[in-house]
Amino acid sequence: MEEEVPGAMGTSASLALRLGQTIFSTASLLFMCLGVNFYTYNAYCFLVTVMGLVIPWSVSLVLVDAYCVFFKCSPHQPRILLVIIIGDWVLSFLSLAAASSTASVTDLLVDVGSSFCPAKLCGRYQLSAAMAFLSWFLTFASALFNLWLLPSL
Amino acid sequence: MEEEVPGAMGTSASLALRLGQTIFSTASLLFMCLGVNFYTYNAYCFLVTVMGLVIPWSVSLVLVDAYCVFFKCSPHQPRILLVIIIGDWVLSFLSLAAASSTASVTDLLVDVGSSFCPAKLCGRYQLSAAMAFLSWFLTFASALFNLWLLPSL
């Protein structure tokens, strides 16, 4: 079964997914952190923590994928793949939870009024939540493609 | 491959999982709804909506599982299983998002002070979020067991 599953580790589709994850999670972290006192709300601290885990994970997998695409290797040892799948699933759930927490808290702050959140800051929080949702979606796609590959090993 | 996968559709483990989902999602809905004006916060409305989807889904699958356990049938047509897996995944993501939204909004309300949420109400919101997390966990377990069964069909 050396047929390539599109999107599995070591293909160019996987490289694109990982690059997307890196970009969106970095964007989410930057929108949340730069010049904003995010640490007043627990949900925002949670988002920053989770993004701090997702970014190094995606960056290291971007490097592995890029190496495998350019030098034609195939990182399909079952044990490595299992670690990657479990990591992807855990990070995918964490980023979904963080994204929806951020979205709901921001929504509440917008409702309560401008004393808690000036219009410009609230827009940045909303952008951060949207980026986190996109990052979750791509992580989930990677996890699903890799899970699909697992029984064929 | 007529070997039984523990936790897959039609086994008693699956029946137990589905019963747990029904109990926890009903508890979450009741804690949130009874005598509380939950519709002032969007996150709570979302939780109520999602639980309103999870409860009929779990109840109908409890009935299917109970029928299959007691009358020794096996509902392993790939098409039916695929519908059940997709439904489980979608509901699992929705309930995780709803649970974490509720938890973070409740946490924010507790922080802001007792004017927004008297101690008794806040405790009920927290219980509701905890029940929703448990319901998510059981739905996820069902989805994973059924996904495991899929390649063997």
PDB file of C-alpha atoms in Angstrom:
ATOM      1  CA  MET A   1       0.000   0.000   0.000  1.00  0.00           C
ATOM      2  CA  GLU A   2       2.535   2.627  -1.066  1.00  0.00           C
ATOM      3  CA  GLU A   3      -0.261   4.550  -2.766  1.00  0.00           C
ATOM      4  CA  GLU A   4      -0.150   8.175  -1.633  1.00  0.00           C
ATOM      5  CA  VAL A   5      -3.151   9.312   0.378  1.00  0.00           C
ATOM      6  CA  PRO A   6      -3.647  13.019  -0.470  1.00  0.00           C
ATOM      7  CA  GLY A   7      -3.069  15.114   2.624  1.00  0.00           C
ATOM      8  CA  ALA A   8      -1.184  12.462   4.585  1.00  0.00           C
ATOM      9  CA  MET A   9       2.259  13.176   6.051  1.00  0.00           C
ATOM     10  CA  GLY A  10       4.959  13.849   3.495  1.00  0.00           C
ATOM     11  CA  THR A  11       2.773  15.001   0.606  1.00  0.00           C
ATOM     12  CA  SER A  12       2.552  18.518  -0.733  1.00  0.00           C
ATOM     13  CA  ALA A  13      -1.120  18.784   0.311  1.00  0.00           C
ATOM     14  CA  SER A  14      -0.031  18.082   3.875  1.00  0.00           C
ATOM     15  CA  LEU A  15       2.662  20.744   3.561  1.00  0.00           C
ATOM     16  CA  ALA A  16       0.006  23.240   2.462  1.00  0.00           C
ATOM     17  CA  LEU A  17      -2.260  22.312   5.393  1.00  0.00           C
ATOM     18  CA  ARG A  18       0.596  22.689   7.880  1.00  0.00           C
ATOM     19  CA  LEU A  19       1.627  26.038   6.403  1.00  0.00           C
ATOM     20  CA  GLY A  20      -1.980  27.215   6.735  1.00  0.00           C
ATOM     21  CA  GLN A  21      -2.064  26.108  10.371  1.00  0.00           C
ATOM     22  CA  THR A  22       1.140  27.978  11.111  1.00  0.00           C
ATOM     23  CA  ILE A  23      -0.079  31.164   9.449  1.00  0.00           C
ATOM     24  CA  PHE A  24      -3.526  31.187  11.051  1.00  0.00           C
ATOM     25  CA  SER A  25      -2.349  30.281  14.541  1.00  0.00           C
ATOM     26  CA  THR A  26       0.386  32.926  14.434  1.00  0.00           C
ATOM     27  CA  ALA A  27      -2.137  35.485  13.204  1.00  0.00           C
ATOM     28  CA  SER A  28      -4.510  34.548  16.022  1.00  0.00           C
ATOM     29  CA  LEU A  29      -1.752  34.901  18.616  1.00  0.00           C
ATOM     30  CA  LEU A  30      -0.609  38.257  17.236  1.00  0.00           C
ATOM     31  CA  PHE A  31      -4.123  39.731  17.047  1.00  0.00           C
ATOM     32  CA  MET A  32      -4.672  38.655  20.654  1.00  0.00           C
ATOM     33  CA  CYS A  33      -1.346  39.683  22.142  1.00  0.00           C
ATOM     34  CA  LEU A  34       0.001  42.841  20.543  1.00  0.00           C
ATOM     35  CA  GLY A  35      -0.709  45.787  22.797  1.00  0.00           C
ATOM     36  CA  VAL A  36      -3.782  44.244  24.415  1.00  0.00           C
ATOM     37  CA  ASN A  37      -4.086  43.283  28.067  1.00  0.00           C
ATOM     38  CA  PHE A  38      -5.422  39.830  27.237  1.00  0.00           C
ATOM     39  CA  TYR A  39      -4.548  38.402  30.634  1.00  0.00           C
ATOM     40  CA  THR A  40      -7.574  39.992  32.306  1.00  0.00           C
ATOM     41  CA  TYR A  41      -9.803  37.268  30.883  1.00  0.00           C
ATOM     42  CA  ASN A  42      -9.191  33.576  31.446  1.00  0.00           C
ATOM     43  CA  ALA A  43     -10.575  32.596  28.045  1.00  0.00           C
ATOM     44  CA  TYR A  44      -8.014  34.782  26.288  1.00  0.00           C
ATOM     45  CA  CYS A  45      -5.183  33.354  28.395  1.00  0.00           C
ATOM     46  CA  PHE A  46      -6.375  29.896  27.366  1.00  0.00           C
ATOM     47  CA  LEU A  47      -6.306  30.900  23.686  1.00  0.00           C
ATOM     48  CA  VAL A  48      -2.781  32.280  24.010  1.00  0.00           C
ATOM     49  CA  THR A  49      -1.615  29.100  25.760  1.00  0.00           C
ATOM     50  CA  VAL A  50      -3.136  26.825  23.145  1.00  0.00           C
ATOM     51  CA  MET A  51      -1.738  28.873  20.265  1.00  0.00           C
ATOM     52  CA  GLY A  52       1.637  28.732  21.993  1.00  0.00           C
ATOM     53  CA  LEU A  53       1.376  24.950  21.711  1.00  0.00           C
ATOM     54  CA  VAL A  54      -0.011  24.837  18.161  1.00  0.00           C
ATOM     55  CA  ILE A  55       2.640  27.108  16.616  1.00  0.00           C
ATOM     56  CA  PRO A  56       5.757  25.033  17.472  1.00  0.00           C
ATOM     57  CA  TRP A  57       3.886  21.818  16.583  1.00  0.00           C
ATOM     58  CA  SER A  58       2.903  23.135  13.134  1.00  0.00           C
ATOM     59  CA  VAL A  59       6.300  24.661  12.459  1.00  0.00           C
ATOM     60  CA  SER A  60       8.123  21.415  13.213  1.00  0.00           C
ATOM     61  CA  LEU A  61       5.707  19.442  11.011  1.00  0.00           C
ATOM     62  CA  VAL A  62       6.129  21.998   8.220  1.00  0.00           C
ATOM     63  CA  LEU A  63       9.858  21.283   8.367  1.00  0.00           C
ATOM     64  CA  VAL A  64       9.335  17.502   8.288  1.00  0.00           C
ATOM     65  CA  ASP A  65       6.905  17.762   5.382  1.00  0.00           C
ATOM     66  CA  ALA A  66       9.130  20.135   3.429  1.00  0.00           C
ATOM     67  CA  TYR A  67      12.085  17.789   3.893  1.00  0.00           C
ATOM     68  CA  CYS A  68       9.997  14.826   2.728  1.00  0.00           C
ATOM     69  CA  VAL A  69       8.563  16.637  -0.284  1.00  0.00           C
ATOM     70  CA  PHE A  70      11.934  17.880  -1.538  1.00  0.00           C
ATOM     71  CA  PHE A  71      14.034  14.800  -0.780  1.00  0.00           C
ATOM     72  CA  LYS A  72      11.361  12.189  -1.617  1.00  0.00           C
ATOM     73  CA  CYS A  73      11.417  10.399   1.694  1.00  0.00           C
ATOM     74  CA  SER A  74       8.314   8.864   3.264  1.00  0.00           C
ATOM     75  CA  PRO A  75       7.829   9.277   7.044  1.00  0.00           C
ATOM     76  CA  HIS A  76       5.349   6.434   7.315  1.00  0.00           C
ATOM     77  CA  GLN A  77       6.594   4.513  10.327  1.00  0.00           C
ATOM     78  CA  PRO A  78       3.423   3.524  12.223  1.00  0.00           C
ATOM     79  CA  ARG A  79       4.826   4.661  15.564  1.00  0.00           C
ATOM     80  CA  ILE A  80       5.722   8.164  14.386  1.00  0.00           C
ATOM     81  CA  LEU A  81       2.397   8.454  12.603  1.00  0.00           C
ATOM     82  CA  LEU A  82       0.535   7.457  15.764  1.00  0.00           C
ATOM     83  CA  VAL A  83       2.284  10.169  17.786  1.00  0.00           C
ATOM     84  CA  ILE A  84       1.465  12.734  15.098  1.00  0.00           C
ATOM     85  CA  ILE A  85      -2.175  11.658  14.937  1.00  0.00           C
ATOM     86  CA  ILE A  86      -2.652  11.798  18.713  1.00  0.00           C
ATOM     87  CA  GLY A  87      -0.949  15.203  18.876  1.00  0.00           C
ATOM     88  CA  ASP A  88      -3.111  16.509  16.045  1.00  0.00           C
ATOM     89  CA  TRP A  89      -6.314  15.310  17.686  1.00  0.00           C
ATOM     90  CA  VAL A  90      -5.464  16.777  21.081  1.00  0.00           C
ATOM     91  CA  LEU A  91      -4.419  20.115  19.590  1.00  0.00           C
ATOM     92  CA  SER A  92      -7.488  20.158  17.371  1.00  0.00           C
ATOM     93  CA  PHE A  93      -9.817  19.763  20.355  1.00  0.00           C
ATOM     94  CA  LEU A  94      -7.883  22.318  22.384  1.00  0.00           C
ATOM     95  CA  SER A  95      -7.979  24.880  19.595  1.00  0.00           C
ATOM     96  CA  LEU A  96     -11.695  24.363  18.996  1.00  0.00           C
ATOM     97  CA  ALA A  97     -12.355  24.879  22.713  1.00  0.00           C
ATOM     98  CA  ALA A  98     -10.130  27.967  22.809  1.00  0.00           C
ATOM     99  CA  ALA A  99     -11.685  29.441  19.673  1.00  0.00           C
ATOM    100  CA  SER A 100     -15.246  29.013  20.884  1.00  0.00           C
ATOM    101  CA  SER A 101     -14.398  30.333  24.347  1.00  0.00           C
ATOM    102  CA  THR A 102     -12.822  33.420  22.822  1.00  0.00           C
ATOM    103  CA  ALA A 103     -15.726  33.914  20.446  1.00  0.00           C
ATOM    104  CA  SER A 104     -18.352  33.647  23.173  1.00  0.00           C
ATOM    105  CA  VAL A 105     -16.506  35.878  25.652  1.00  0.00           C
ATOM    106  CA  THR A 106     -15.959  38.504  22.939  1.00  0.00           C
ATOM    107  CA  ASP A 107     -19.622  38.299  22.031  1.00  0.00           C
ATOM    108  CA  LEU A 108     -20.568  38.832  25.674  1.00  0.00           C
ATOM    109  CA  LEU A 109     -18.193  41.809  25.988  1.00  0.00           C
ATOM    110  CA  VAL A 110     -19.668  43.401  22.854  1.00  0.00           C
ATOM    111  CA  ASP A 111     -23.163  42.949  24.292  1.00  0.00           C
ATOM    112  CA  VAL A 112     -22.310  44.369  27.710  1.00  0.00           C
ATOM    113  CA  GLY A 113     -21.086  47.599  26.195  1.00  0.00           C
ATOM    114  CA  SER A 114     -18.134  49.703  25.254  1.00  0.00           C
ATOM    115  CA  SER A 115     -16.872  50.188  28.805  1.00  0.00           C
ATOM    116  CA  PHE A 116     -15.392  46.680  28.773  1.00  0.00           C
ATOM    117  CA  CYS A 117     -14.162  46.656  25.221  1.00  0.00           C
ATOM    118  CA  PRO A 118     -13.621  49.597  22.862  1.00  0.00           C
ATOM    119  CA  ALA A 119     -14.723  48.938  19.287  1.00  0.00           C
ATOM    120  CA  LYS A 120     -11.184  48.620  17.957  1.00  0.00           C
ATOM    121  CA  LEU A 121     -10.115  46.041  20.547  1.00  0.00           C
ATOM    122  CA  CYS A 122     -13.285  44.002  20.116  1.00  0.00           C
ATOM    123  CA  GLY A 123     -12.654  43.785  16.397  1.00  0.00           C
ATOM    124  CA  ARG A 124      -9.211  42.396  17.089  1.00  0.00           C
ATOM    125  CA  TYR A 125     -10.589  39.817  19.517  1.00  0.00           C
ATOM    126  CA  GLN A 126     -13.123  38.723  16.900  1.00  0.00           C
ATOM    127  CA  LEU A 127     -10.408  38.431  14.243  1.00  0.00           C
ATOM    128  CA  SER A 128      -8.330  36.382  16.648  1.00  0.00           C
ATOM    129  CA  ALA A 129     -11.235  34.001  17.288  1.00  0.00           C
ATOM    130  CA  ALA A 130     -11.864  33.655  13.543  1.00  0.00           C
ATOM    131  CA  MET A 131      -8.198  32.824  12.913  1.00  0.00           C
ATOM    132  CA  ALA A 132      -8.305  30.265  15.713  1.00  0.00           C
ATOM    133  CA  PHE A 133     -11.354  28.623  14.105  1.00  0.00           C
ATOM    134  CA  LEU A 134      -9.526  28.422  10.759  1.00  0.00           C
ATOM    135  CA  SER A 135      -6.495  26.939  12.464  1.00  0.00           C
ATOM    136  CA  TRP A 136      -8.738  24.357  14.160  1.00  0.00           C
ATOM    137  CA  PHE A 137     -10.302  23.422  10.837  1.00  0.00           C
ATOM    138  CA  LEU A 138      -6.938  22.808   9.167  1.00  0.00           C
ATOM    139  CA  THR A 139      -5.610  20.823  12.139  1.00  0.00           C
ATOM    140  CA  PHE A 140      -8.732  18.685  12.047  1.00  0.00           C
ATOM    141  CA  ALA A 141      -8.282  18.087   8.307  1.00  0.00           C
ATOM    142  CA  SER A 142      -4.684  16.952   8.853  1.00  0.00           C
ATOM    143  CA  ALA A 143      -5.721  14.661  11.696  1.00  0.00           C
ATOM    144  CA  LEU A 144      -8.466  13.104   9.599  1.00  0.00           C
ATOM    145  CA  PHE A 145      -6.206  12.468   6.585  1.00  0.00           C
ATOM    146  CA  ASN A 146      -3.540  10.884   8.768  1.00  0.00           C
ATOM    147  CA  LEU A 147      -6.109   8.743  10.582  1.00  0.00           C
ATOM    148  CA  TRP A 148      -7.288   7.527   7.179  1.00  0.00           C
ATOM    149  CA  LEU A 149      -3.744   6.435   6.391  1.00  0.00           C
ATOM    150  CA  LEU A 150      -3.309   4.480   9.639  1.00  0.00           C
ATOM    151  CA  PRO A 151      -5.174   1.227   8.756  1.00  0.00           C
ATOM    152  CA  SER A 152      -3.170   0.866   5.513  1.00  0.00           C
ATOM    153  CA  LEU A 153       0.131   0.575   7.387  1.00  0.00           C
TER     154      LEU A 153
ATOM    155  CA  MET B   1     -14.790  -9.660   9.980  1.00  0.00           C
ATOM    156  CA  GLU B   2     -17.844 -10.380  12.138  1.00  0.00           C
ATOM    157  CA  GLU B   3     -15.685  -9.951  15.257  1.00  0.00           C
ATOM    158  CA  GLU B   4     -17.378  -7.500  17.630  1.00  0.00           C
ATOM    159  CA  VAL B   5     -15.522  -4.225  18.169  1.00  0.00           C
ATOM    160  CA  PRO B   6     -16.279  -3.165  21.772  1.00  0.00           C
ATOM    161  CA  GLY B   7     -18.252   0.063  21.750  1.00  0.00           C
ATOM    162  CA  ALA B   8     -19.385  -0.151  18.139  1.00  0.00           C
ATOM    163  CA  MET B   9     -23.065   0.049  17.194  1.00  0.00           C
ATOM    164  CA  GLY B  10     -25.192  -2.778  18.505  1.00  0.00           C
ATOM    165  CA  THR B  11     -23.032  -3.839  21.439  1.00  0.00           C
ATOM    166  CA  SER B  12     -23.869  -3.382  25.098  1.00  0.00           C
ATOM    167  CA  ALA B  13     -20.892  -1.021  25.574  1.00  0.00           C
ATOM    168  CA  SER B  14     -22.376   1.206  22.902  1.00  0.00           C
ATOM    169  CA  LEU B  15     -25.735   1.063  24.669  1.00  0.00           C
ATOM    170  CA  ALA B  16     -24.046   2.207  27.885  1.00  0.00           C
ATOM    171  CA  LEU B  17     -22.286   5.074  26.087  1.00  0.00           C
ATOM    172  CA  ARG B  18     -25.541   6.217  24.473  1.00  0.00           C
ATOM    173  CA  LEU B  19     -27.405   6.034  27.787  1.00  0.00           C
ATOM    174  CA  GLY B  20     -24.671   8.157  29.372  1.00  0.00           C
ATOM    175  CA  GLN B  21     -24.962  10.723  26.573  1.00  0.00           C
ATOM    176  CA  THR B  22     -28.714  10.926  27.048  1.00  0.00           C
ATOM    177  CA  ILE B  23     -28.445  11.360  30.814  1.00  0.00           C
ATOM    178  CA  PHE B  24     -25.677  13.978  30.738  1.00  0.00           C
ATOM    179  CA  SER B  25     -27.152  16.042  27.919  1.00  0.00           C
ATOM    180  CA  THR B  26     -30.585  16.042  29.565  1.00  0.00           C
ATOM    181  CA  ALA B  27     -29.005  17.064  32.874  1.00  0.00           C
ATOM    182  CA  SER B  28     -27.114  19.858  31.137  1.00  0.00           C
ATOM    183  CA  LEU B  29     -30.287  21.139  29.484  1.00  0.00           C
ATOM    184  CA  LEU B  30     -32.283  20.995  32.721  1.00  0.00           C
ATOM    185  CA  PHE B  31     -29.622  22.774  34.794  1.00  0.00           C
ATOM    186  CA  MET B  32     -29.501  25.497  32.155  1.00  0.00           C
ATOM    187  CA  CYS B  33     -33.213  25.917  31.504  1.00  0.00           C
ATOM    188  CA  LEU B  34     -35.231  25.428  34.666  1.00  0.00           C
ATOM    189  CA  GLY B  35     -36.193  28.794  36.064  1.00  0.00           C
ATOM    190  CA  VAL B  36     -33.209  30.631  34.621  1.00  0.00           C
ATOM    191  CA  ASN B  37     -33.343  33.362  31.998  1.00  0.00           C
ATOM    192  CA  PHE B  38     -30.668  31.714  29.875  1.00  0.00           C
ATOM    193  CA  TYR B  39     -31.675  33.611  26.733  1.00  0.00           C
ATOM    194  CA  THR B  40     -29.873  36.771  27.850  1.00  0.00           C
ATOM    195  CA  TYR B  41     -26.528  35.262  26.820  1.00  0.00           C
ATOM    196  CA  ASN B  42     -25.834  33.939  23.348  1.00  0.00           C
ATOM    197  CA  ALA B  43     -23.483  31.220  24.602  1.00  0.00           C
ATOM    198  CA  TYR B  44     -26.235  29.736  26.765  1.00  0.00           C
ATOM    199  CA  CYS B  45     -28.709  29.830  23.880  1.00  0.00           C
ATOM    200  CA  PHE B  46     -26.138  27.944  21.802  1.00  0.00           C
ATOM    201  CA  LEU B  47     -25.781  25.308  24.530  1.00  0.00           C
ATOM    202  CA  VAL B  48     -29.542  24.858  24.737  1.00  0.00           C
ATOM    203  CA  THR B  49     -29.793  24.526  20.946  1.00  0.00           C
ATOM    204  CA  VAL B  50     -26.996  21.970  20.757  1.00  0.00           C
ATOM    205  CA  MET B  51     -28.408  19.934  23.635  1.00  0.00           C
ATOM    206  CA  GLY B  52     -31.780  20.050  21.898  1.00  0.00           C
ATOM    207  CA  LEU B  53     -30.059  18.316  18.969  1.00  0.00           C
ATOM    208  CA  VAL B  54     -28.000  15.863  21.022  1.00  0.00           C
ATOM    209  CA  ILE B  55     -30.901  14.551  23.122  1.00  0.00           C
ATOM    210  CA  PRO B  56     -33.137  13.222  20.287  1.00  0.00           C
ATOM    211  CA  TRP B  57     -30.036  11.818  18.500  1.00  0.00           C
ATOM    212  CA  SER B  58     -28.913   9.893  21.596  1.00  0.00           C
ATOM    213  CA  VAL B  59     -32.408   8.719  22.465  1.00  0.00           C
ATOM    214  CA  SER B  60     -32.977   7.291  18.996  1.00  0.00           C
ATOM    215  CA  LEU B  61     -29.589   5.534  19.037  1.00  0.00           C
ATOM    216  CA  VAL B  62     -30.325   4.148  22.518  1.00  0.00           C
ATOM    217  CA  LEU B  63     -33.460   2.587  21.029  1.00  0.00           C
ATOM    218  CA  VAL B  64     -31.552   1.119  18.049  1.00  0.00           C
ATOM    219  CA  ASP B  65     -28.832  -0.268  20.332  1.00  0.00           C
ATOM    220  CA  ALA B  66     -31.309  -1.714  22.813  1.00  0.00           C
ATOM    221  CA  TYR B  67     -33.182  -3.427  19.977  1.00  0.00           C
ATOM    222  CA  CYS B  68     -29.923  -4.857  18.608  1.00  0.00           C
ATOM    223  CA  VAL B  69     -28.671  -6.038  21.994  1.00  0.00           C
ATOM    224  CA  PHE B  70     -31.894  -7.807  22.922  1.00  0.00           C
ATOM    225  CA  PHE B  71     -32.815  -9.263  19.520  1.00  0.00           C
ATOM    226  CA  LYS B  72     -29.237 -10.087  18.384  1.00  0.00           C
ATOM    227  CA  CYS B  73     -29.324  -8.126  15.180  1.00  0.00           C
ATOM    228  CA  SER B  74     -26.301  -6.317  13.759  1.00  0.00           C
ATOM    229  CA  PRO B  75     -26.843  -2.831  12.238  1.00  0.00           C
ATOM    230  CA  HIS B  76     -23.589  -2.876  10.310  1.00  0.00           C
ATOM    231  CA  GLN B  77     -24.638  -1.689   6.881  1.00  0.00           C
ATOM    232  CA  PRO B  78     -21.826   0.665   5.770  1.00  0.00           C
ATOM    233  CA  ARG B  79     -24.260   3.365   4.644  1.00  0.00           C
ATOM    234  CA  ILE B  80     -26.131   3.531   7.961  1.00  0.00           C
ATOM    235  CA  LEU B  81     -22.848   3.435   9.856  1.00  0.00           C
ATOM    236  CA  LEU B  82     -21.477   6.319   7.795  1.00  0.00           C
ATOM    237  CA  VAL B  83     -24.510   8.481   8.583  1.00  0.00           C
ATOM    238  CA  ILE B  84     -24.157   7.661  12.283  1.00  0.00           C
ATOM    239  CA  ILE B  85     -20.425   8.428  12.285  1.00  0.00           C
ATOM    240  CA  ILE B  86     -20.875  11.773  10.533  1.00  0.00           C
ATOM    241  CA  GLY B  87     -23.710  12.709  12.896  1.00  0.00           C
ATOM    242  CA  ASP B  88     -21.633  11.725  15.914  1.00  0.00           C
ATOM    243  CA  TRP B  89     -18.646  13.785  14.762  1.00  0.00           C
ATOM    244  CA  VAL B  90     -20.705  16.881  14.020  1.00  0.00           C
ATOM    245  CA  LEU B  91     -22.576  16.667  17.332  1.00  0.00           C
ATOM    246  CA  SER B  92     -19.334  15.992  19.195  1.00  0.00           C
ATOM    247  CA  PHE B  93     -17.729  19.167  17.817  1.00  0.00           C
ATOM    248  CA  LEU B  94     -20.878  21.198  18.445  1.00  0.00           C
ATOM    249  CA  SER B  95     -21.140  20.019  22.037  1.00  0.00           C
ATOM    250  CA  LEU B  96     -17.457  20.691  22.728  1.00  0.00           C
ATOM    251  CA  ALA B  97     -17.862  24.209  21.366  1.00  0.00           C
ATOM    252  CA  ALA B  98     -21.046  24.767  23.378  1.00  0.00           C
ATOM    253  CA  ALA B  99     -19.528  23.388  26.577  1.00  0.00           C
ATOM    254  CA  SER B 100     -16.406  25.521  26.359  1.00  0.00           C
ATOM    255  CA  SER B 101     -18.408  28.632  25.459  1.00  0.00           C
ATOM    256  CA  THR B 102     -20.652  28.100  28.466  1.00  0.00           C
ATOM    257  CA  ALA B 103     -17.710  27.427  30.749  1.00  0.00           C
ATOM    258  CA  SER B 104     -15.817  30.539  29.666  1.00  0.00           C
ATOM    259  CA  VAL B 105     -18.843  32.846  29.819  1.00  0.00           C
ATOM    260  CA  THR B 106     -19.732  31.528  33.284  1.00  0.00           C
ATOM    261  CA  ASP B 107     -16.162  32.036  34.394  1.00  0.00           C
ATOM    262  CA  LEU B 108     -16.282  35.620  33.134  1.00  0.00           C
ATOM    263  CA  LEU B 109     -19.599  36.264  34.921  1.00  0.00           C
ATOM    264  CA  VAL B 110     -18.197  34.898  38.178  1.00  0.00           C
ATOM    265  CA  ASP B 111     -15.173  37.181  37.818  1.00  0.00           C
ATOM    266  CA  VAL B 112     -17.189  40.297  37.014  1.00  0.00           C
ATOM    267  CA  GLY B 113     -19.192  39.958  40.203  1.00  0.00           C
ATOM    268  CA  SER B 114     -22.427  38.965  41.792  1.00  0.00           C
ATOM    269  CA  SER B 115     -24.507  41.631  40.069  1.00  0.00           C
ATOM    270  CA  PHE B 116     -24.550  39.581  36.884  1.00  0.00           C
ATOM    271  CA  CYS B 117     -24.912  36.170  38.456  1.00  0.00           C
ATOM    272  CA  PRO B 118     -25.979  35.270  42.000  1.00  0.00           C
ATOM    273  CA  ALA B 119     -23.973  32.429  43.560  1.00  0.00           C
ATOM    274  CA  LYS B 120     -26.771  29.899  43.222  1.00  0.00           C
ATOM    275  CA  LEU B 121     -27.304  30.556  39.516  1.00  0.00           C
ATOM    276  CA  CYS B 122     -23.583  30.501  38.754  1.00  0.00           C
ATOM    277  CA  GLY B 123     -23.273  27.088  40.363  1.00  0.00           C
ATOM    278  CA  ARG B 124     -26.017  25.817  38.099  1.00  0.00           C
ATOM    279  CA  TYR B 125     -24.335  27.240  35.010  1.00  0.00           C
ATOM    280  CA  GLN B 126     -21.087  25.553  36.007  1.00  0.00           C
ATOM    281  CA  LEU B 127     -22.845  22.219  36.560  1.00  0.00           C
ATOM    282  CA  SER B 128     -24.494  22.571  33.173  1.00  0.00           C
ATOM    283  CA  ALA B 129     -21.110  23.174  31.502  1.00  0.00           C
ATOM    284  CA  ALA B 130     -19.609  20.161  33.306  1.00  0.00           C
ATOM    285  CA  MET B 131     -22.476  17.931  32.152  1.00  0.00           C
ATOM    286  CA  ALA B 132     -22.020  19.201  28.593  1.00  0.00           C
ATOM    287  CA  PHE B 133     -18.308  18.306  28.736  1.00  0.00           C
ATOM    288  CA  LEU B 134     -19.163  14.783  29.925  1.00  0.00           C
ATOM    289  CA  SER B 135     -21.727  14.440  27.150  1.00  0.00           C
ATOM    290  CA  TRP B 136     -19.091  15.585  24.616  1.00  0.00           C
ATOM    291  CA  PHE B 137     -16.614  13.033  25.911  1.00  0.00           C
ATOM    292  CA  LEU B 138     -19.057  10.131  25.551  1.00  0.00           C
ATOM    293  CA  THR B 139     -20.150  11.263  22.074  1.00  0.00           C
ATOM    294  CA  PHE B 140     -16.513  11.446  21.039  1.00  0.00           C
ATOM    295  CA  ALA B 141     -15.892   7.933  22.380  1.00  0.00           C
ATOM    296  CA  SER B 142     -18.825   6.572  20.365  1.00  0.00           C
ATOM    297  CA  ALA B 143     -17.650   8.345  17.240  1.00  0.00           C
ATOM    298  CA  LEU B 144     -14.138   6.967  17.632  1.00  0.00           C
ATOM    299  CA  PHE B 145     -15.291   3.369  18.185  1.00  0.00           C
ATOM    300  CA  ASN B 146     -17.569   3.516  15.153  1.00  0.00           C
ATOM    301  CA  LEU B 147     -14.840   5.083  13.011  1.00  0.00           C
ATOM    302  CA  TRP B 148     -12.591   2.182  14.015  1.00  0.00           C
ATOM    303  CA  LEU B 149     -15.220  -0.250  12.764  1.00  0.00           C
ATOM    304  CA  LEU B 150     -15.574   1.433   9.368  1.00  0.00           C
ATOM    305  CA  PRO B 151     -12.494  -0.001   7.560  1.00  0.00           C
ATOM    306  CA  SER B 152     -13.452  -3.539   8.518  1.00  0.00           C
ATOM    307  CA  LEU B 153     -16.760  -3.380   6.625  1.00  0.00           C
TER     308      LEU B 153
END
